[in-house]
Coordinates of C-alpha atoms and ligand atoms in Angstrom, one line a residue:
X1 CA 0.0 0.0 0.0
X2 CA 1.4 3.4 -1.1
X3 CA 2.9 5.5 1.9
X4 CA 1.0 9.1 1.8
X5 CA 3.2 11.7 2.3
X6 CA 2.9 14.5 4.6
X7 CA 2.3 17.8 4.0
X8 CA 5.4 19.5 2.0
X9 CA 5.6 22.7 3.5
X10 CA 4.7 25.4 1.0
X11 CA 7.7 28.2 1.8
X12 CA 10.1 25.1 0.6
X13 CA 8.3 23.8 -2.9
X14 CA 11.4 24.1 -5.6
X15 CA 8.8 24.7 -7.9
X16 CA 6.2 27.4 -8.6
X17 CA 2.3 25.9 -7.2
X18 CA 0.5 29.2 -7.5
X19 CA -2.8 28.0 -7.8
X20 CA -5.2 31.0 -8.7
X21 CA -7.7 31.5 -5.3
X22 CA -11.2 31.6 -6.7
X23 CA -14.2 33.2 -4.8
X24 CA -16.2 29.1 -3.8
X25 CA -19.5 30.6 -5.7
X26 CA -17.9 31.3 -8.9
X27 CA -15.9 29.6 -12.1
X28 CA -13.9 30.8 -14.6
X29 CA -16.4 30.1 -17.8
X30 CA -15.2 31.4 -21.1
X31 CA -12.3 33.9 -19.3
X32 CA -15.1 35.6 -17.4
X33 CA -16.4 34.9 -13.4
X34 CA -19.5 33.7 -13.9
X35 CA -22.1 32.8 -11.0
X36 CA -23.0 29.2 -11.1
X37 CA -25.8 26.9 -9.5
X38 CA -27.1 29.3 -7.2
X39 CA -28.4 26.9 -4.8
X40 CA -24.5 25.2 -4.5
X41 CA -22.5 27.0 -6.0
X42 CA -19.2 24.7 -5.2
X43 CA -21.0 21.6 -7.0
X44 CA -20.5 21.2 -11.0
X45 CA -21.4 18.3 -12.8
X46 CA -19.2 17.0 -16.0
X47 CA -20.8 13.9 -18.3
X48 CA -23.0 13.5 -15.8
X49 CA -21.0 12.6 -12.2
X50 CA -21.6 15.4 -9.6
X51 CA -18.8 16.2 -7.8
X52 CA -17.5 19.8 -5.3
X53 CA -15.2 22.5 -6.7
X54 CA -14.7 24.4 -2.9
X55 CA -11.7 26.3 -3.9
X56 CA -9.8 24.6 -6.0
X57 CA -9.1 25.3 -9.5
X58 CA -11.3 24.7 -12.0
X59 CA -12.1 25.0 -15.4
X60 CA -15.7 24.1 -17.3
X61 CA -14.1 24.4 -20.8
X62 CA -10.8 22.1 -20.0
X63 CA -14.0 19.5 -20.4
X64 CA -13.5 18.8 -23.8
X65 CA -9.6 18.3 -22.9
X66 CA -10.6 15.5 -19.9
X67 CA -12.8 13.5 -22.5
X68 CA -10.3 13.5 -25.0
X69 CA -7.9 12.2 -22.1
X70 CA -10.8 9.6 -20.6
X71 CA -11.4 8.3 -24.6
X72 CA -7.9 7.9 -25.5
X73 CA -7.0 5.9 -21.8
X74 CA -9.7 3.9 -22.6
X75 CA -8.6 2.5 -25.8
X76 CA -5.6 2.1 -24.0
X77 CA -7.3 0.3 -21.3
X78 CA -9.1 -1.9 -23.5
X79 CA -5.6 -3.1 -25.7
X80 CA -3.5 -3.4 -22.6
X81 CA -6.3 -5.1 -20.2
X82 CA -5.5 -2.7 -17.3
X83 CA -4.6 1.0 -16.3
X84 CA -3.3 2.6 -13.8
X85 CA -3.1 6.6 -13.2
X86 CA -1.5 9.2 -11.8
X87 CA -3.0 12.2 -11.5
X88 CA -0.6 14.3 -10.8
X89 CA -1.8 18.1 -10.6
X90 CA -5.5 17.2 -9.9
X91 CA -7.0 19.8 -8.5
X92 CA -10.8 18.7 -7.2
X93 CA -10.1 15.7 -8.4
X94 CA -12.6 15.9 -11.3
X95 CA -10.2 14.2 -14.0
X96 CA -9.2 10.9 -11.2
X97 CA -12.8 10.9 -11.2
X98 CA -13.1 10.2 -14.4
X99 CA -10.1 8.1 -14.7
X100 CA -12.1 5.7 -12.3
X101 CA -15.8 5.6 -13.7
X102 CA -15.6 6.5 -17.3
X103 CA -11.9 4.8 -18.0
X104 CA -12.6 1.7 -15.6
X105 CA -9.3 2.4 -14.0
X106 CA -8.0 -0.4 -12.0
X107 CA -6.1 2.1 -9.7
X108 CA -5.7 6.1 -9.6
X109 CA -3.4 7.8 -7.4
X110 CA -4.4 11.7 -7.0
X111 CA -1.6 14.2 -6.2
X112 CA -2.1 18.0 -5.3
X113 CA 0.4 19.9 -3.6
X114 CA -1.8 21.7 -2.0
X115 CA -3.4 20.0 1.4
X116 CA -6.1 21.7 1.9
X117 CA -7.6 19.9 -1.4
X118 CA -7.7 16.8 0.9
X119 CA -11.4 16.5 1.7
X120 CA -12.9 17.8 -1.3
X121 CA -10.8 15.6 -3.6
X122 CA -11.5 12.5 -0.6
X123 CA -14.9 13.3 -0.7
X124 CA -15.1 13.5 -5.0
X125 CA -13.6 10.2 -5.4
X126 CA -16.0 8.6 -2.4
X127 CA -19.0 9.6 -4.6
X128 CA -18.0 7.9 -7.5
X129 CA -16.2 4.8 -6.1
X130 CA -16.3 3.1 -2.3
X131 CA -13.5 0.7 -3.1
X132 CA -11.0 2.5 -1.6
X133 CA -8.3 0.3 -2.5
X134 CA -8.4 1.9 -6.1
X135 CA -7.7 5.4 -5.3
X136 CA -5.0 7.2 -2.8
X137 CA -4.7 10.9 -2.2
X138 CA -1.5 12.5 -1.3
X139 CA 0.2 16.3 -1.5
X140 CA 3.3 15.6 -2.7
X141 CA 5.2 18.3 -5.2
X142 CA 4.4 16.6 -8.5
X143 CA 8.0 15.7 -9.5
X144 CA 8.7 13.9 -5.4
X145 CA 5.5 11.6 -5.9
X146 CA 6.6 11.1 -9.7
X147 CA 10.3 10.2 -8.4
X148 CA 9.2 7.8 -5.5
X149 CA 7.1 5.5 -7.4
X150 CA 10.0 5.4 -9.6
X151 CA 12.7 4.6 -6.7
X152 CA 9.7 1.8 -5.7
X153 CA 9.4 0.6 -9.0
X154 CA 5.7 1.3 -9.0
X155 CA 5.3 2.5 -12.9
X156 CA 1.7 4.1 -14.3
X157 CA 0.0 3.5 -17.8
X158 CA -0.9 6.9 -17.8
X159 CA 0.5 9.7 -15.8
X160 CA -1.6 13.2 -16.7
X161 CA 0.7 16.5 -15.9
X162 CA -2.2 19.3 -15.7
X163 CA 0.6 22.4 -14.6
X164 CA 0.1 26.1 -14.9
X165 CA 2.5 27.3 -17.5
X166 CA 5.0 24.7 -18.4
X167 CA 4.9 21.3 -18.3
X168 CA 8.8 20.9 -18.6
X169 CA 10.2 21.0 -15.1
X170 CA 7.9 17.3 -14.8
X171 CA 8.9 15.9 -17.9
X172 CA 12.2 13.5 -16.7
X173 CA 10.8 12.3 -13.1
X174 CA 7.0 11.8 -15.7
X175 CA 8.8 9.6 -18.3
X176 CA 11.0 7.8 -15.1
X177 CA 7.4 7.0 -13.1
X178 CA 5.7 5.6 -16.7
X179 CA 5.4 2.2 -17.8
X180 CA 7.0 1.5 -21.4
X181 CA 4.3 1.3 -23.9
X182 CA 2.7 4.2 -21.1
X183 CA 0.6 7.2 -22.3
X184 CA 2.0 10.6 -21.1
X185 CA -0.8 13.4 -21.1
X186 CA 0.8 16.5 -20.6
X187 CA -0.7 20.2 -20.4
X188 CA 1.2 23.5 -21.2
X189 CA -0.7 26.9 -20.7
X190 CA 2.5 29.0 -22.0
X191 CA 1.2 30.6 -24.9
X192 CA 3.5 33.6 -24.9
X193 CA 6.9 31.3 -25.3
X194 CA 4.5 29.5 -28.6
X195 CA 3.8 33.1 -30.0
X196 CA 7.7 34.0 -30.5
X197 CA 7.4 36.7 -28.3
X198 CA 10.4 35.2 -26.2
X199 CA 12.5 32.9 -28.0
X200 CA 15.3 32.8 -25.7
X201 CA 13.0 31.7 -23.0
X202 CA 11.6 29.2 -25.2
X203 CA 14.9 27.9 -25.9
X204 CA 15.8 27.8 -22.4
X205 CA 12.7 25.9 -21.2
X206 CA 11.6 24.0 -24.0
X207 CA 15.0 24.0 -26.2
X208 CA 13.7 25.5 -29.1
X209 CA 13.8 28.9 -30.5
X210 CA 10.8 29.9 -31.8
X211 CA 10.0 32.7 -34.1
X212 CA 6.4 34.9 -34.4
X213 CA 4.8 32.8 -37.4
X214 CA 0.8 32.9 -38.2
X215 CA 0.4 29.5 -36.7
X216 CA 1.9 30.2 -33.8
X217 CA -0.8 27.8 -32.0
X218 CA 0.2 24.8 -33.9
X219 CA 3.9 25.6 -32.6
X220 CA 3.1 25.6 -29.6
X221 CA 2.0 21.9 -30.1
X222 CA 5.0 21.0 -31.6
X223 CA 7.3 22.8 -29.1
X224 CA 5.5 20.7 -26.2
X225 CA 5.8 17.5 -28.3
X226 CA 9.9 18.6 -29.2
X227 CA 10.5 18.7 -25.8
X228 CA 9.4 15.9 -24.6
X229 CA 11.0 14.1 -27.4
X230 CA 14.5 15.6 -26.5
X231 CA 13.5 14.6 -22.6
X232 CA 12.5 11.3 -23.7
X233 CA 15.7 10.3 -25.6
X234 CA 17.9 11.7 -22.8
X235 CA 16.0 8.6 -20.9
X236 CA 16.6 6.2 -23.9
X237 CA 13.0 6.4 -24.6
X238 CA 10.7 7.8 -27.9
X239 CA 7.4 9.7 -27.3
X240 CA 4.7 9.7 -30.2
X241 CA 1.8 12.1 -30.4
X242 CA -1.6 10.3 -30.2
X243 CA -3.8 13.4 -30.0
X244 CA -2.8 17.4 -30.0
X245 CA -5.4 19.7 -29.2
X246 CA -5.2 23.2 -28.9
X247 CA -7.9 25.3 -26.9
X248 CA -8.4 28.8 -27.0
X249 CA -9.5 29.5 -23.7
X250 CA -6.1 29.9 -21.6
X251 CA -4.9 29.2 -24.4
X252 CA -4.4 25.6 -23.5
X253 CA -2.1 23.2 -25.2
X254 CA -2.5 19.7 -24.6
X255 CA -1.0 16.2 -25.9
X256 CA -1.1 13.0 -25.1
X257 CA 2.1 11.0 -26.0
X258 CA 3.0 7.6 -25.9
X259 CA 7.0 6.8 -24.8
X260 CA 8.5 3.1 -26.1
X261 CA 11.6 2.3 -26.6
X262 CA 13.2 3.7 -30.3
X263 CA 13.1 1.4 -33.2
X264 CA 16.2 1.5 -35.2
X265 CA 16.1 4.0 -37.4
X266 CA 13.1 5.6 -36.8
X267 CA 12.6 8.8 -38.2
X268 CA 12.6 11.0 -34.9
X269 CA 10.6 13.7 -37.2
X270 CA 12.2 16.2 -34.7
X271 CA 14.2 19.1 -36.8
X272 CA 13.2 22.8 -38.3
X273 CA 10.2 24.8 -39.5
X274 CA 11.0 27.6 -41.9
X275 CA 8.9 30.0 -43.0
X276 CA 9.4 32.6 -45.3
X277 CA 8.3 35.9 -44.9
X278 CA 8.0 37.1 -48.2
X279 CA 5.8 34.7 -49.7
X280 CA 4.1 32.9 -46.9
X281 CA 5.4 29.3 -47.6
X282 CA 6.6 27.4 -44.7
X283 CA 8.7 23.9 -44.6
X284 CA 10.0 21.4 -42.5
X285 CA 13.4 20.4 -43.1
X286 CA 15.8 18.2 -40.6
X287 CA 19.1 18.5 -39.1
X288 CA 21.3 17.4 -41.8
X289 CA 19.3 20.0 -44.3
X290 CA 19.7 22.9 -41.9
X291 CA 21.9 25.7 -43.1
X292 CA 21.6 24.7 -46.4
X293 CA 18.1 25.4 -47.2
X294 CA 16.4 28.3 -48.4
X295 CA 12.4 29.0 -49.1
X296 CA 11.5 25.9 -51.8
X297 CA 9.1 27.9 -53.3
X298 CA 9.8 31.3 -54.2
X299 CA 13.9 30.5 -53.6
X300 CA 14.7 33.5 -51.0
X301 CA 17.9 32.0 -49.9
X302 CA 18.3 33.1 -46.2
X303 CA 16.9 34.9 -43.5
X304 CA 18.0 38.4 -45.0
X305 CA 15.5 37.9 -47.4
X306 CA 12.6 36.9 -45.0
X307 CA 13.3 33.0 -44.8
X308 CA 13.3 32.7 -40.6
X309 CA 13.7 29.1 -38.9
X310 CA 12.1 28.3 -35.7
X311 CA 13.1 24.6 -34.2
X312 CA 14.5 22.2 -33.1
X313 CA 10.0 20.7 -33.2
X314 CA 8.1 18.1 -33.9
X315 CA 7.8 18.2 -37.4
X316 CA 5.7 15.2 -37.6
X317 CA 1.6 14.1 -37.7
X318 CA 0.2 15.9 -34.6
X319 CA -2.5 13.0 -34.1
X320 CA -2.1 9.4 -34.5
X321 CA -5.0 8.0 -37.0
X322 CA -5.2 4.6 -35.7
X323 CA -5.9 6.1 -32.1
X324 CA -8.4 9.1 -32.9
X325 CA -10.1 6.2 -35.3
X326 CA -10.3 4.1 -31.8
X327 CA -11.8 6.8 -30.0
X328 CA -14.3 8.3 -32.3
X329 CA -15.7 4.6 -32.3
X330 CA -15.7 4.7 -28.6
X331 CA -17.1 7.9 -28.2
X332 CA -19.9 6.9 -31.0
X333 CA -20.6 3.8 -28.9
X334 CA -21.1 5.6 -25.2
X335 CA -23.4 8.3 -27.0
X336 CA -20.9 10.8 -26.6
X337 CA -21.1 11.8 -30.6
X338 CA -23.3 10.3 -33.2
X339 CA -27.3 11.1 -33.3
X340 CA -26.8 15.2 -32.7
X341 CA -24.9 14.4 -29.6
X342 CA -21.4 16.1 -28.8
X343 CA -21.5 17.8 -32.1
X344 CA -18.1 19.8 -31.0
X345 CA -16.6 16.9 -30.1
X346 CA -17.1 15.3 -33.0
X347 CA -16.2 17.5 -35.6
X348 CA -12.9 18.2 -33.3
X349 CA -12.1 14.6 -33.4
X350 CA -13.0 14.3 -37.3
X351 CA -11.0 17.5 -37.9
X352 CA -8.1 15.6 -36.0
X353 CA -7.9 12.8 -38.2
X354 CA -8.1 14.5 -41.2
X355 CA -5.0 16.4 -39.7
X356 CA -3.5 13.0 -39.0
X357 CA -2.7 12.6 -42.6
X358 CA 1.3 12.1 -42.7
X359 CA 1.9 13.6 -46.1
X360 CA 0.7 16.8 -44.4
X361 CA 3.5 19.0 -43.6
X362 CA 3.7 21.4 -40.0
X363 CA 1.5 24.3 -40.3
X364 CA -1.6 25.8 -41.9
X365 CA -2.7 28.7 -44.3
X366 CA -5.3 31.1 -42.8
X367 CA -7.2 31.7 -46.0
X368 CA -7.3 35.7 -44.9
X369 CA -3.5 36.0 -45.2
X370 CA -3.1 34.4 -48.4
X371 CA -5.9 36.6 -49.8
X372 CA -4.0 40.0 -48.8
X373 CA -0.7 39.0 -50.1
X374 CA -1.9 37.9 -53.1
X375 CA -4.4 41.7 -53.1
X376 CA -7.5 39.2 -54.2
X377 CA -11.0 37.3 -52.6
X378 CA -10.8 34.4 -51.4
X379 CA -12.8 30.9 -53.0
X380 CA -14.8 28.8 -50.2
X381 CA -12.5 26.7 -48.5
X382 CA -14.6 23.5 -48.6
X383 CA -13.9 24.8 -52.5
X384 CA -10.4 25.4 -52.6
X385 CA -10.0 21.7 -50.4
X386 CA -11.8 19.6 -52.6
X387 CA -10.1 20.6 -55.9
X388 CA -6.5 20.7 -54.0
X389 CA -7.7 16.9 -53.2
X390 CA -8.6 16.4 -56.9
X391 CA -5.0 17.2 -57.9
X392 CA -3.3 14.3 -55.8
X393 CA -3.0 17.1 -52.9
X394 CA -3.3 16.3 -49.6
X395 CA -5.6 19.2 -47.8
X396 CA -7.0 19.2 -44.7
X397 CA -9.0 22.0 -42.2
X398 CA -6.8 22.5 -39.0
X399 CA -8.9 21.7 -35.4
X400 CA -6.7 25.1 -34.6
X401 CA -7.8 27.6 -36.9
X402 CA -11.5 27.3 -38.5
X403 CA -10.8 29.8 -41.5
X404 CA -7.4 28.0 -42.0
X405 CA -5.9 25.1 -44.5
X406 CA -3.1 22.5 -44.0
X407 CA -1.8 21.1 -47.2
X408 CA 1.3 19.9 -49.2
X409 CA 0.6 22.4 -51.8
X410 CA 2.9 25.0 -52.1
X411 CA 2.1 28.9 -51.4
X412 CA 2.3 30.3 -55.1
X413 CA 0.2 26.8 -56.6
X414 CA -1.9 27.5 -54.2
X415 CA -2.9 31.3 -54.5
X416 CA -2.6 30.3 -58.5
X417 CA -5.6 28.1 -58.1
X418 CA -7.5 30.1 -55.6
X419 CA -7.4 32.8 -58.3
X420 CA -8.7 30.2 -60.9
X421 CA -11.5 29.2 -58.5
X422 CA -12.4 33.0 -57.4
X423 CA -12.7 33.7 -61.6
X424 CA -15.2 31.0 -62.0
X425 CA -18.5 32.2 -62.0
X426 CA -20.5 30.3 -59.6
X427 CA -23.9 28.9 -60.6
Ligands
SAM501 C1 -4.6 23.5 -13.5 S1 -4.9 23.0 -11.9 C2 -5.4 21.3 -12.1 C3 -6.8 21.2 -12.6 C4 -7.3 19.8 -12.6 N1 -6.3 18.8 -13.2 C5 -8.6 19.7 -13.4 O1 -8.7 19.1 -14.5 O2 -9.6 20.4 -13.0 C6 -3.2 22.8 -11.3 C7 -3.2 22.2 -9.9 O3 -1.8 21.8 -9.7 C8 -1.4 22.1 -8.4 N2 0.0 22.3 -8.4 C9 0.7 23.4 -8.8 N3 2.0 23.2 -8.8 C10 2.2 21.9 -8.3 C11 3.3 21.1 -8.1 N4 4.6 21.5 -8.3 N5 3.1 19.8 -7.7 C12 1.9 19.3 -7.4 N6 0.8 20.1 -7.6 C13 0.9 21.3 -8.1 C14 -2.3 23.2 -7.9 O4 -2.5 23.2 -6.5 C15 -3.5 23.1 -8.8 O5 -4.6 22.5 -8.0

C-alpha cells in the first residue's frame, strides 16, 4: 500500500504551485467569473457525475480536454487489459474521477500539492467509487510523488501532468514513473513562449527557439511535443503524439504521448520549421538539411531575405489516425457523438484525423493572409479543399484555426488556383 506523504511545506516547494484562489460561488467560464448553481455554487457536474469544486481550480471548458484524455485511456485500457493513473496536478479531483468511472481504471493515485484539497478531492472520489483500494490521495510536489514511485518501481500507464504554464520541469521524473508502452498526457498553458514573443525563454525551457509565425498555435503543439521528445531520448526512450489539441481559452495546449523504446532508425521527425516571410510558404526540413536550405518555393535563400527558422520541433503528424479512429468509435458507442450528440466533439475529433494525414507537412494557411498578399477574394475553403484533393494534394482543415488550410501544396500553386477558383462564375 502506497505510503502518503505529509504535508510538504509550502515556503520550501522548488517549484512554482501558484494556484489561482477563486471566490467558492464562482468559475472561470469562457475567461469571465460567472455565477454558477445558485443553490450550491461549489458543486459542478461533468458527463454527468456530480462532484464539489470548494476552492480549488477549476475550469468548465478544459472538459472537452478530460474527455479527450478519458477516450484515449480507454482505448488504452481496453488493448493493454488494465490501467493505472497518476494524477498528478488534480485539483478537485474531477479528471481521477473520471479516470475511475468512465476509464474503468483499476487504480488512480491523486496528487495535489496543495493539502487543503484533501477533503474535497477524498470526498469526490467517495462519490463515485467506495472501493478504496483503487484510489489514494497524497500532497506531494508533482516531481517527489513522480520520483518515489520510480525509486519503488511502482510505474503508471498513464501519468496526466495538468501544470500552470510549463509542463517541462515534470517531464524527466513523468517519463521515469511511466510504464513503457505508457501514455503521457501533458498540459502546457505558455502561450507567450509558442507566439515567438520570447524565444530565448523558449529555448531555455523547452530548447527550441521559436520565431512569431501565423500559426503560432500549432507551434506551440510542436514545441510541447519537441521537448518531450529531446526529454524522452535523454531517458533512452521515444514519445509519439496520439492526440494534439489546442484550446483557445487559456490558451491551452495539450498532448497526449505515448513513450516506447526507439526502433532502429526511426525517423525521430524532430528538426526545423522555416517560413518565409515574403511569400508565406513554410517547410519542415531536418538537421542534416539545416543551413543549407532556403524558401522551396519562391527561392529566398536566407533569412535576410525573409526566410526565418524556428526549431528544433516536432515536425511530424500531430494525431495518431489509428488512435483518434479508436476513439471516435468509442465515443460513438457511449453516446458521446453520433445522433446530434457532442457535435463539438465530434467535428474536433473528425477534424483531427483528417489532420492526422502524414503527407501533411507542420502548419496551416489562414485563408485571410493568403488573400492579402496575393491583393485578391478568397474561393470557399470546402472549395479550394476539394479541388486541392482532386490534384493528388493532400488538404486538410486545421482543429486550430477554423478559417485555415493545411496542405502539401505549395504557397504560389496555391494562390494560382484560388485565383482560378475565385474567376469561376458560380452557378
Ligand atoms: C490546472 S490545476 C489542475 C486542474 C485539474 N487537473 C482539473 O482538471 O480540474 C493545477 C493544480 O496543480 C497544483 N500544483 C501546482 N504546482 C504543483 C506542483 N509543483 N506539484 C503538485 N501540484 C501542483 C495546484 O494546486 C492546482 O490544483
Amino acid at each position: 500500500m502506497l505510503a502518503l506523504h505529509g504535508c510538504f511545506p509550502k515556503s520550501l516547494f522548488p517549484y512554482p504551485i501558484g494556484t489561482p484562489k477563486l471566490e467558492t460561488s464562482t468559475v472561470l467560464c469562457k475567461d469571465r467569473i460567472l455565477k454558477v448553481n445558485c443553490c450550491n455554487p461549489n458543486r459542478q457536474t461533468e458527463r454527468g457525475i456530480e462532484f464539489d469544486i470548494g476552492g480549488a481550480f477549476y475550469r468548465h471548458e478544459s472538459s472537452t480536454g478530460r474527455d479527450l484524455g478519458i477516450l484515449a485511456a480507454s482505448v488504452y485500457r481496453q488493448s493493454k487489459g488494465g490501467l493505472r493513473v497518476l494524477d498528478a496536478m488534480c485539483g478537485c479531483g474531477i479528471r481521477s474521477c473520471r479516470y475511475l468511472m468512465e476509464a474503468e481504471a483499476d487504480f488512480v493515485l491523486a496528487n495535489d500539492a496543495n493539502d487543503e484539497y484533501r477533503d474535497l478531492i477524498v470526498g469526490n472520489l467517495k462519490q463515485v467509487e467506495r472501493d478504496e483500494t483503487r484510489w489514494v490521495v497524497c500532497h506531494s510536489e508533482a516531481n517527489r510523488v513522480l520520483t518515489e514511485r520510480y525509486l519503488q518501481r511502482d510505474f503508471f500507464d498513464l501519468i496526466d501532468i495538468d501544470s500552470f504554464g510549463s509542463e517541462s520541469m515534470f517531464l524527466r521524473s513523468a517519463m521515469l514513473a511511466l510504464r513503457l508502452g505508457g501514455l503521457l498526457y501533458l498540459t502546457n498553458t505558455d502561450g507567450y513562449s509558442s507566439g515567438g514573443h520570447r524565444p530565448r525563454h523558449s529555448l531555455d525551457a523547452y530548447g527550441a527557439f521559436v520565431r512569431p509565425l501565423p500559426f503560432a498555435n500549432e507551434i506551440g503543439l510542436r514545441m510541447l511535443i519537441g521537448g518531450a521528445v529531446r526529454e524522452a531520448a535523454v531517458l533512452g526512450y521515444h514519445v509519439t503524439p496520439l492526440f494534439s489539441y489546442y484550446a483557445y481559452h487559456g490558451p491551452v495546449f495539450r498532448v497526449m504521448l505515448r513513450m516506447n523504446r526507439p526502433k532502429i532508425l526511426e525517423n525521430r521527425d524532430y528538426g526545423f520549421i522555416g517560413y518565409c516571410n515574403r511569400c508565406g510558404h513554410s517547410q519542415a526540413f531536418s538537421w542534416e538539411e539545416l543551413g543549407k536550405i532556403g524558401c522551396s518555393c519562391c527561392n529566398s535563400e536566407g533569412s535576410r531575405q525573409g526566410f526565418v527558422v524556428s526549431g528544433p520541433l516536432w515536425i511530424g503528424p500531430l494525431h495518431s489516425s489509428d488512435h483518434i479512429t479508436q476513439m471516435l468509435d468509442l465515443a460513438a458507442e457511449w453516446g458521446w457523438v453520433g445522433n446530434g450528440a457532442g457535435v463539438e466533439l465530434e467535428k474536433l475529433l473528425k477534424h483531427m484525423l483528417d489532420e492526422s494525414d502524414p503527407r501533411l507537412p507542420p502548419g496551416y494557411i489562414k485563408l485571410d493572409e493568403m488573400t492579402r498578399r496575393a491583393k485578391m477574394n478568397g474561393p470557399p475553403l470546402r472549395m479550394l479543399m476539394r479541388t486541392l484533393q482532386e490534384m493528388g494534394y493532400a488538404a486538410s482543415r486545421s482543429h486550430i484555426a477554423s478559417s485555415a488550410i493545411k496542405t502539401d501544396c505549395g504557397m504560389a500553386v496555391l494562390t494560382k488556383l484560388a485565383k482560378e477558383l475565385v474567376s469561376i462564375p458560380q452557378s
